[in-house]
């Protein structure tokens, strides 16, 4: 059975080294289109890990992904509820002129160890991904989160841990707050939630 990891914006495999090798790794808009990701969810498998924008994509689905174990990492239902829209708009404007710096700053704010090398060929796709975040909004979940594990760092500077607390309050998901972690959670911690 297949294991799938659906990553987030600028969430290349290098960020999850030691874990990403065990998964089919999807970076939305870059390695996989949204329809490719939908196909992976329909095919299903054993473990589904989804980080940030990847977690949003799972929450935005009309039906539950076909996996035995679903782990949502630093999820959000509406990105601008926790990162003000004006901050995201400034990030988009700066990205147009200084994409490498914006990407590097984002990774640092996530609390990541190391920064993936910026690929100029991904400029337009990454810009689209930032604009996509402005439109994210899951008003109502359409599938049960019963049995879903939600991991969120207590020191998240991108999407406050309150996003997961609010979501878990409304669902049957189980929240695991990772003390001292940011938006990015170390792969060795994530691997503990794999079955």
JSON list of C-alpha atoms in Angstrom, two decimals:
[
{"chain": "A", "resi": 1, "resn": "UNK", "atom": "CA", "xyz": [0.00, 0.00, 0.00]},
{"chain": "A", "resi": 2, "resn": "UNK", "atom": "CA", "xyz": [1.18, 3.46, -0.94]},
{"chain": "A", "resi": 3, "resn": "UNK", "atom": "CA", "xyz": [2.19, 6.29, 1.41]},
{"chain": "A", "resi": 4, "resn": "UNK", "atom": "CA", "xyz": [1.62, 9.85, 0.12]},
{"chain": "A", "resi": 5, "resn": "UNK", "atom": "CA", "xyz": [2.92, 13.19, 1.41]},
{"chain": "A", "resi": 6, "resn": "UNK", "atom": "CA", "xyz": [1.17, 16.32, 0.06]},
{"chain": "A", "resi": 7, "resn": "UNK", "atom": "CA", "xyz": [3.40, 19.26, 0.88]},
{"chain": "A", "resi": 8, "resn": "UNK", "atom": "CA", "xyz": [2.85, 23.01, 1.04]},
{"chain": "A", "resi": 9, "resn": "UNK", "atom": "CA", "xyz": [4.11, 26.18, -0.61]},
{"chain": "A", "resi": 10, "resn": "UNK", "atom": "CA", "xyz": [7.87, 25.89, -1.26]},
{"chain": "A", "resi": 11, "resn": "UNK", "atom": "CA", "xyz": [7.68, 22.51, 0.47]},
{"chain": "A", "resi": 12, "resn": "UNK", "atom": "CA", "xyz": [10.27, 20.61, -1.52]},
{"chain": "A", "resi": 13, "resn": "UNK", "atom": "CA", "xyz": [11.42, 17.12, -0.52]},
{"chain": "A", "resi": 14, "resn": "UNK", "atom": "CA", "xyz": [14.64, 18.47, 1.05]},
{"chain": "A", "resi": 15, "resn": "UNK", "atom": "CA", "xyz": [12.61, 19.92, 3.93]},
{"chain": "A", "resi": 16, "resn": "UNK", "atom": "CA", "xyz": [11.46, 16.46, 4.93]},
{"chain": "A", "resi": 17, "resn": "UNK", "atom": "CA", "xyz": [14.65, 14.49, 4.26]},
{"chain": "A", "resi": 18, "resn": "UNK", "atom": "CA", "xyz": [14.64, 11.14, 6.00]},
{"chain": "A", "resi": 19, "resn": "UNK", "atom": "CA", "xyz": [10.87, 10.92, 5.66]},
{"chain": "A", "resi": 20, "resn": "UNK", "atom": "CA", "xyz": [10.13, 12.05, 2.10]},
{"chain": "A", "resi": 21, "resn": "UNK", "atom": "CA", "xyz": [11.99, 9.06, 0.62]},
{"chain": "A", "resi": 22, "resn": "UNK", "atom": "CA", "xyz": [9.34, 6.73, 2.08]},
{"chain": "A", "resi": 23, "resn": "UNK", "atom": "CA", "xyz": [6.44, 8.60, 0.45]},
{"chain": "A", "resi": 24, "resn": "UNK", "atom": "CA", "xyz": [5.18, 9.53, -2.97]},
{"chain": "A", "resi": 25, "resn": "UNK", "atom": "CA", "xyz": [5.90, 13.22, -2.47]},
{"chain": "A", "resi": 26, "resn": "UNK", "atom": "CA", "xyz": [3.58, 15.80, -4.04]},
{"chain": "A", "resi": 27, "resn": "UNK", "atom": "CA", "xyz": [4.37, 19.52, -4.08]},
{"chain": "A", "resi": 28, "resn": "UNK", "atom": "CA", "xyz": [1.10, 21.18, -5.18]},
{"chain": "A", "resi": 29, "resn": "UNK", "atom": "CA", "xyz": [1.32, 23.01, -8.53]},
{"chain": "A", "resi": 30, "resn": "UNK", "atom": "CA", "xyz": [4.99, 21.99, -8.97]},
{"chain": "A", "resi": 31, "resn": "UNK", "atom": "CA", "xyz": [5.29, 18.20, -9.05]},
{"chain": "A", "resi": 32, "resn": "UNK", "atom": "CA", "xyz": [1.55, 17.47, -9.08]},
{"chain": "A", "resi": 33, "resn": "UNK", "atom": "CA", "xyz": [-1.50, 19.34, -10.34]},
{"chain": "A", "resi": 34, "resn": "UNK", "atom": "CA", "xyz": [-4.60, 19.50, -8.17]},
{"chain": "A", "resi": 35, "resn": "UNK", "atom": "CA", "xyz": [-6.20, 16.81, -10.34]},
{"chain": "A", "resi": 36, "resn": "UNK", "atom": "CA", "xyz": [-3.09, 14.60, -9.89]},
{"chain": "A", "resi": 37, "resn": "UNK", "atom": "CA", "xyz": [-3.47, 15.02, -6.13]},
{"chain": "A", "resi": 38, "resn": "UNK", "atom": "CA", "xyz": [-7.19, 14.16, -6.35]},
{"chain": "A", "resi": 39, "resn": "UNK", "atom": "CA", "xyz": [-6.27, 10.96, -8.20]},
{"chain": "A", "resi": 40, "resn": "UNK", "atom": "CA", "xyz": [-3.78, 10.04, -5.46]},
{"chain": "A", "resi": 41, "resn": "UNK", "atom": "CA", "xyz": [-6.50, 10.59, -2.85]},
{"chain": "A", "resi": 42, "resn": "UNK", "atom": "CA", "xyz": [-8.91, 8.34, -4.76]},
{"chain": "A", "resi": 43, "resn": "UNK", "atom": "CA", "xyz": [-6.28, 5.60, -5.20]},
{"chain": "A", "resi": 44, "resn": "UNK", "atom": "CA", "xyz": [-5.55, 5.81, -1.50]},
{"chain": "A", "resi": 45, "resn": "UNK", "atom": "CA", "xyz": [-3.09, 3.81, 0.52]},
{"chain": "A", "resi": 46, "resn": "UNK", "atom": "CA", "xyz": [-1.78, 3.39, 4.02]},
{"chain": "A", "resi": 47, "resn": "UNK", "atom": "CA", "xyz": [-0.39, 6.75, 5.22]},
{"chain": "A", "resi": 48, "resn": "UNK", "atom": "CA", "xyz": [-1.36, 10.22, 4.05]},
{"chain": "A", "resi": 49, "resn": "UNK", "atom": "CA", "xyz": [0.64, 13.11, 5.47]},
{"chain": "A", "resi": 50, "resn": "UNK", "atom": "CA", "xyz": [-0.36, 16.62, 4.34]},
{"chain": "A", "resi": 51, "resn": "UNK", "atom": "CA", "xyz": [1.47, 19.80, 5.37]},
{"chain": "A", "resi": 52, "resn": "UNK", "atom": "CA", "xyz": [0.16, 23.38, 5.31]},
{"chain": "A", "resi": 53, "resn": "UNK", "atom": "CA", "xyz": [-1.33, 24.03, 1.85]},
{"chain": "A", "resi": 54, "resn": "UNK", "atom": "CA", "xyz": [-1.41, 20.26, 1.34]},
{"chain": "A", "resi": 55, "resn": "UNK", "atom": "CA", "xyz": [-3.47, 19.95, 4.53]},
{"chain": "A", "resi": 56, "resn": "UNK", "atom": "CA", "xyz": [-5.81, 22.68, 3.28]},
{"chain": "A", "resi": 57, "resn": "UNK", "atom": "CA", "xyz": [-6.31, 20.72, 0.05]},
{"chain": "A", "resi": 58, "resn": "UNK", "atom": "CA", "xyz": [-7.36, 17.69, 2.10]},
{"chain": "A", "resi": 59, "resn": "UNK", "atom": "CA", "xyz": [-9.80, 19.74, 4.19]},
{"chain": "A", "resi": 60, "resn": "UNK", "atom": "CA", "xyz": [-11.26, 21.24, 1.00]},
{"chain": "A", "resi": 61, "resn": "UNK", "atom": "CA", "xyz": [-12.14, 17.83, -0.44]},
{"chain": "A", "resi": 62, "resn": "UNK", "atom": "CA", "xyz": [-15.74, 16.69, -0.75]},
{"chain": "A", "resi": 63, "resn": "UNK", "atom": "CA", "xyz": [-14.93, 13.24, 0.56]},
{"chain": "A", "resi": 64, "resn": "UNK", "atom": "CA", "xyz": [-12.43, 11.63, 2.86]},
{"chain": "A", "resi": 65, "resn": "UNK", "atom": "CA", "xyz": [-9.09, 10.63, 1.27]},
{"chain": "A", "resi": 66, "resn": "UNK", "atom": "CA", "xyz": [-8.92, 6.85, 0.93]},
{"chain": "A", "resi": 67, "resn": "UNK", "atom": "CA", "xyz": [-6.10, 6.24, 3.44]},
{"chain": "A", "resi": 68, "resn": "UNK", "atom": "CA", "xyz": [-5.89, 4.19, 6.63]},
{"chain": "A", "resi": 69, "resn": "UNK", "atom": "CA", "xyz": [-3.91, 6.86, 8.49]},
{"chain": "A", "resi": 70, "resn": "UNK", "atom": "CA", "xyz": [-4.40, 10.57, 7.81]},
{"chain": "A", "resi": 71, "resn": "UNK", "atom": "CA", "xyz": [-2.03, 13.09, 9.42]},
{"chain": "A", "resi": 72, "resn": "UNK", "atom": "CA", "xyz": [-2.60, 16.81, 8.83]},
{"chain": "A", "resi": 73, "resn": "UNK", "atom": "CA", "xyz": [0.39, 19.00, 9.71]},
{"chain": "A", "resi": 74, "resn": "UNK", "atom": "CA", "xyz": [-0.07, 22.73, 10.40]},
{"chain": "A", "resi": 75, "resn": "UNK", "atom": "CA", "xyz": [-3.48, 22.81, 8.68]},
{"chain": "A", "resi": 76, "resn": "UNK", "atom": "CA", "xyz": [-5.77, 25.75, 8.09]},
{"chain": "A", "resi": 77, "resn": "UNK", "atom": "CA", "xyz": [-9.28, 26.19, 6.75]},
{"chain": "A", "resi": 78, "resn": "UNK", "atom": "CA", "xyz": [-8.70, 29.83, 5.73]},
{"chain": "A", "resi": 79, "resn": "UNK", "atom": "CA", "xyz": [-5.10, 31.03, 5.53]},
{"chain": "A", "resi": 80, "resn": "UNK", "atom": "CA", "xyz": [-5.94, 34.71, 6.00]},
{"chain": "A", "resi": 81, "resn": "UNK", "atom": "CA", "xyz": [-7.69, 34.01, 9.30]},
{"chain": "A", "resi": 82, "resn": "UNK", "atom": "CA", "xyz": [-4.25, 33.50, 10.85]},
{"chain": "A", "resi": 83, "resn": "UNK", "atom": "CA", "xyz": [-1.93, 35.41, 8.50]},
{"chain": "A", "resi": 84, "resn": "UNK", "atom": "CA", "xyz": [-3.48, 38.81, 7.72]},
{"chain": "A", "resi": 85, "resn": "UNK", "atom": "CA", "xyz": [-4.38, 39.31, 4.06]},
{"chain": "A", "resi": 86, "resn": "UNK", "atom": "CA", "xyz": [-2.26, 42.49, 3.88]},
{"chain": "A", "resi": 87, "resn": "UNK", "atom": "CA", "xyz": [0.82, 40.52, 5.04]},
{"chain": "A", "resi": 88, "resn": "UNK", "atom": "CA", "xyz": [0.25, 37.94, 2.30]},
{"chain": "A", "resi": 89, "resn": "UNK", "atom": "CA", "xyz": [-0.30, 40.69, -0.30]},
{"chain": "A", "resi": 90, "resn": "UNK", "atom": "CA", "xyz": [3.01, 42.32, 0.72]},
{"chain": "A", "resi": 91, "resn": "UNK", "atom": "CA", "xyz": [4.71, 38.92, 0.44]},
{"chain": "A", "resi": 92, "resn": "UNK", "atom": "CA", "xyz": [3.28, 38.50, -3.08]},
{"chain": "A", "resi": 93, "resn": "UNK", "atom": "CA", "xyz": [4.50, 41.97, -4.14]},
{"chain": "A", "resi": 94, "resn": "UNK", "atom": "CA", "xyz": [7.97, 41.32, -2.73]},
{"chain": "A", "resi": 95, "resn": "UNK", "atom": "CA", "xyz": [8.09, 37.87, -4.33]},
{"chain": "A", "resi": 96, "resn": "UNK", "atom": "CA", "xyz": [7.72, 39.47, -7.79]},
{"chain": "A", "resi": 97, "resn": "UNK", "atom": "CA", "xyz": [11.00, 41.38, -7.32]},
{"chain": "A", "resi": 98, "resn": "UNK", "atom": "CA", "xyz": [12.89, 39.23, -4.81]},
{"chain": "A", "resi": 99, "resn": "UNK", "atom": "CA", "xyz": [11.61, 35.66, -5.10]},
{"chain": "A", "resi": 100, "resn": "UNK", "atom": "CA", "xyz": [14.68, 33.97, -3.65]},
{"chain": "A", "resi": 101, "resn": "UNK", "atom": "CA", "xyz": [14.74, 36.25, -0.59]},
{"chain": "A", "resi": 102, "resn": "UNK", "atom": "CA", "xyz": [11.00, 35.83, 0.05]},
{"chain": "A", "resi": 103, "resn": "UNK", "atom": "CA", "xyz": [11.26, 32.04, -0.23]},
{"chain": "A", "resi": 104, "resn": "UNK", "atom": "CA", "xyz": [14.28, 31.98, 2.09]},
{"chain": "A", "resi": 105, "resn": "UNK", "atom": "CA", "xyz": [12.55, 34.26, 4.64]},
{"chain": "A", "resi": 106, "resn": "UNK", "atom": "CA", "xyz": [9.44, 32.07, 4.54]},
{"chain": "A", "resi": 107, "resn": "UNK", "atom": "CA", "xyz": [11.46, 28.92, 5.22]},
{"chain": "A", "resi": 108, "resn": "UNK", "atom": "CA", "xyz": [13.21, 30.61, 8.16]},
{"chain": "A", "resi": 109, "resn": "UNK", "atom": "CA", "xyz": [9.85, 31.73, 9.61]},
{"chain": "A", "resi": 110, "resn": "UNK", "atom": "CA", "xyz": [8.63, 28.14, 9.28]},
{"chain": "A", "resi": 111, "resn": "UNK", "atom": "CA", "xyz": [11.48, 27.04, 11.56]},
{"chain": "A", "resi": 112, "resn": "UNK", "atom": "CA", "xyz": [12.98, 24.74, 8.91]},
{"chain": "A", "resi": 113, "resn": "UNK", "atom": "CA", "xyz": [16.49, 23.39, 9.10]},
{"chain": "A", "resi": 114, "resn": "UNK", "atom": "CA", "xyz": [18.03, 24.41, 5.79]},
{"chain": "A", "resi": 115, "resn": "UNK", "atom": "CA", "xyz": [16.53, 26.05, 2.72]},
{"chain": "A", "resi": 116, "resn": "UNK", "atom": "CA", "xyz": [15.82, 24.34, -0.59]},
{"chain": "A", "resi": 117, "resn": "UNK", "atom": "CA", "xyz": [17.63, 25.94, -3.51]},
{"chain": "A", "resi": 118, "resn": "UNK", "atom": "CA", "xyz": [15.41, 28.42, -5.36]},
{"chain": "A", "resi": 119, "resn": "UNK", "atom": "CA", "xyz": [14.53, 27.29, -8.89]},
{"chain": "A", "resi": 120, "resn": "UNK", "atom": "CA", "xyz": [13.76, 30.29, -11.15]},
{"chain": "A", "resi": 121, "resn": "UNK", "atom": "CA", "xyz": [11.74, 28.00, -13.45]},
{"chain": "A", "resi": 122, "resn": "UNK", "atom": "CA", "xyz": [9.19, 27.68, -10.64]},
{"chain": "A", "resi": 123, "resn": "UNK", "atom": "CA", "xyz": [8.68, 31.47, -10.29]},
{"chain": "A", "resi": 124, "resn": "UNK", "atom": "CA", "xyz": [5.22, 31.67, -11.87]},
{"chain": "A", "resi": 125, "resn": "UNK", "atom": "CA", "xyz": [4.00, 28.49, -10.17]},
{"chain": "A", "resi": 126, "resn": "UNK", "atom": "CA", "xyz": [5.16, 29.74, -6.75]},
{"chain": "A", "resi": 127, "resn": "UNK", "atom": "CA", "xyz": [3.56, 33.13, -7.39]},
{"chain": "A", "resi": 128, "resn": "UNK", "atom": "CA", "xyz": [0.31, 31.35, -8.29]},
{"chain": "A", "resi": 129, "resn": "UNK", "atom": "CA", "xyz": [0.62, 29.33, -5.06]},
{"chain": "A", "resi": 130, "resn": "UNK", "atom": "CA", "xyz": [0.83, 32.52, -2.98]},
{"chain": "A", "resi": 131, "resn": "UNK", "atom": "CA", "xyz": [-2.20, 33.99, -4.75]},
{"chain": "A", "resi": 132, "resn": "UNK", "atom": "CA", "xyz": [-4.02, 30.69, -4.19]},
{"chain": "A", "resi": 133, "resn": "UNK", "atom": "CA", "xyz": [-3.58, 31.19, -0.43]},
{"chain": "A", "resi": 134, "resn": "UNK", "atom": "CA", "xyz": [-5.64, 34.41, -0.62]},
{"chain": "A", "resi": 135, "resn": "UNK", "atom": "CA", "xyz": [-8.63, 32.36, -1.83]},
{"chain": "A", "resi": 136, "resn": "UNK", "atom": "CA", "xyz": [-8.43, 29.47, 0.62]},
{"chain": "A", "resi": 137, "resn": "UNK", "atom": "CA", "xyz": [-11.63, 29.12, 2.60]},
{"chain": "A", "resi": 138, "resn": "UNK", "atom": "CA", "xyz": [-13.28, 25.95, 3.85]},
{"chain": "A", "resi": 139, "resn": "UNK", "atom": "CA", "xyz": [-16.46, 27.19, 5.50]},
{"chain": "A", "resi": 140, "resn": "UNK", "atom": "CA", "xyz": [-17.72, 23.73, 6.31]},
{"chain": "A", "resi": 141, "resn": "UNK", "atom": "CA", "xyz": [-15.94, 20.39, 6.24]},
{"chain": "A", "resi": 142, "resn": "UNK", "atom": "CA", "xyz": [-17.64, 17.87, 3.98]},
{"chain": "A", "resi": 143, "resn": "UNK", "atom": "CA", "xyz": [-16.10, 14.70, 5.42]},
{"chain": "A", "resi": 144, "resn": "UNK", "atom": "CA", "xyz": [-15.63, 13.34, 8.94]},
{"chain": "A", "resi": 145, "resn": "UNK", "atom": "CA", "xyz": [-12.24, 13.87, 10.53]},
{"chain": "A", "resi": 146, "resn": "UNK", "atom": "CA", "xyz": [-12.80, 10.96, 12.89]},
{"chain": "A", "resi": 147, "resn": "UNK", "atom": "CA", "xyz": [-9.46, 9.21, 13.43]},
{"chain": "A", "resi": 148, "resn": "UNK", "atom": "CA", "xyz": [-7.47, 12.00, 11.75]},
{"chain": "A", "resi": 149, "resn": "UNK", "atom": "CA", "xyz": [-4.32, 13.12, 13.57]},
{"chain": "A", "resi": 150, "resn": "UNK", "atom": "CA", "xyz": [-3.60, 16.86, 13.52]},
{"chain": "A", "resi": 151, "resn": "UNK", "atom": "CA", "xyz": [-0.05, 17.99, 14.34]},
{"chain": "A", "resi": 152, "resn": "UNK", "atom": "CA", "xyz": [0.71, 21.64, 14.98]},
{"chain": "A", "resi": 153, "resn": "UNK", "atom": "CA", "xyz": [3.76, 23.39, 16.40]},
{"chain": "A", "resi": 154, "resn": "UNK", "atom": "CA", "xyz": [3.12, 25.60, 19.42]},
{"chain": "A", "resi": 155, "resn": "UNK", "atom": "CA", "xyz": [5.54, 28.21, 18.01]},
{"chain": "A", "resi": 156, "resn": "UNK", "atom": "CA", "xyz": [4.04, 28.37, 14.48]},
{"chain": "A", "resi": 157, "resn": "UNK", "atom": "CA", "xyz": [4.62, 31.89, 13.05]},
{"chain": "A", "resi": 158, "resn": "UNK", "atom": "CA", "xyz": [2.82, 31.19, 9.76]},
{"chain": "A", "resi": 159, "resn": "UNK", "atom": "CA", "xyz": [-0.48, 29.66, 10.92]},
{"chain": "A", "resi": 160, "resn": "UNK", "atom": "CA", "xyz": [-1.07, 29.97, 14.65]},
{"chain": "A", "resi": 161, "resn": "UNK", "atom": "CA", "xyz": [-1.75, 26.71, 16.50]},
{"chain": "A", "resi": 162, "resn": "UNK", "atom": "CA", "xyz": [-5.19, 28.18, 17.25]},
{"chain": "A", "resi": 163, "resn": "UNK", "atom": "CA", "xyz": [-6.18, 27.21, 13.67]},
{"chain": "A", "resi": 164, "resn": "UNK", "atom": "CA", "xyz": [-5.87, 23.54, 14.61]},
{"chain": "A", "resi": 165, "resn": "UNK", "atom": "CA", "xyz": [-7.44, 24.06, 18.03]},
{"chain": "A", "resi": 166, "resn": "UNK", "atom": "CA", "xyz": [-10.47, 25.68, 16.38]},
{"chain": "A", "resi": 167, "resn": "UNK", "atom": "CA", "xyz": [-10.75, 22.92, 13.78]},
{"chain": "A", "resi": 168, "resn": "UNK", "atom": "CA", "xyz": [-10.44, 20.09, 16.29]},
{"chain": "A", "resi": 169, "resn": "UNK", "atom": "CA", "xyz": [-13.08, 21.75, 18.47]},
{"chain": "A", "resi": 170, "resn": "UNK", "atom": "CA", "xyz": [-15.55, 21.31, 15.57]},
{"chain": "A", "resi": 171, "resn": "UNK", "atom": "CA", "xyz": [-14.51, 17.75, 14.61]},
{"chain": "A", "resi": 172, "resn": "UNK", "atom": "CA", "xyz": [-13.53, 14.33, 15.89]},
{"chain": "A", "resi": 173, "resn": "UNK", "atom": "CA", "xyz": [-9.87, 14.78, 14.91]},
{"chain": "A", "resi": 174, "resn": "UNK", "atom": "CA", "xyz": [-7.16, 14.44, 17.55]},
{"chain": "A", "resi": 175, "resn": "UNK", "atom": "CA", "xyz": [-4.74, 17.34, 18.02]},
{"chain": "A", "resi": 176, "resn": "UNK", "atom": "CA", "xyz": [-1.11, 16.79, 18.97]},
{"chain": "A", "resi": 177, "resn": "UNK", "atom": "CA", "xyz": [0.56, 20.08, 19.83]},
{"chain": "A", "resi": 178, "resn": "UNK", "atom": "CA", "xyz": [4.29, 19.80, 19.20]},
{"chain": "A", "resi": 179, "resn": "UNK", "atom": "CA", "xyz": [6.01, 21.87, 21.88]},
{"chain": "A", "resi": 180, "resn": "UNK", "atom": "CA", "xyz": [8.58, 24.33, 20.50]},
{"chain": "A", "resi": 181, "resn": "UNK", "atom": "CA", "xyz": [7.98, 23.43, 16.84]},
{"chain": "A", "resi": 182, "resn": "UNK", "atom": "CA", "xyz": [7.09, 26.03, 14.23]},
{"chain": "A", "resi": 183, "resn": "UNK", "atom": "CA", "xyz": [5.07, 25.69, 11.04]},
{"chain": "A", "resi": 184, "resn": "UNK", "atom": "CA", "xyz": [7.54, 23.00, 9.94]},
{"chain": "A", "resi": 185, "resn": "UNK", "atom": "CA", "xyz": [7.87, 19.94, 12.15]},
{"chain": "A", "resi": 186, "resn": "UNK", "atom": "CA", "xyz": [11.01, 17.80, 12.09]},
{"chain": "A", "resi": 187, "resn": "UNK", "atom": "CA", "xyz": [10.75, 14.61, 9.99]},
{"chain": "A", "resi": 188, "resn": "UNK", "atom": "CA", "xyz": [11.83, 12.40, 12.92]},
{"chain": "A", "resi": 189, "resn": "UNK", "atom": "CA", "xyz": [8.85, 13.70, 14.92]},
{"chain": "A", "resi": 190, "resn": "UNK", "atom": "CA", "xyz": [6.49, 13.23, 11.97]},
{"chain": "A", "resi": 191, "resn": "UNK", "atom": "CA", "xyz": [7.67, 9.65, 11.43]},
{"chain": "A", "resi": 192, "resn": "UNK", "atom": "CA", "xyz": [6.31, 8.72, 14.88]},
{"chain": "A", "resi": 193, "resn": "UNK", "atom": "CA", "xyz": [2.77, 9.22, 13.53]},
{"chain": "A", "resi": 194, "resn": "UNK", "atom": "CA", "xyz": [3.22, 6.81, 10.62]},
{"chain": "A", "resi": 195, "resn": "UNK", "atom": "CA", "xyz": [1.59, 3.38, 10.86]}
]
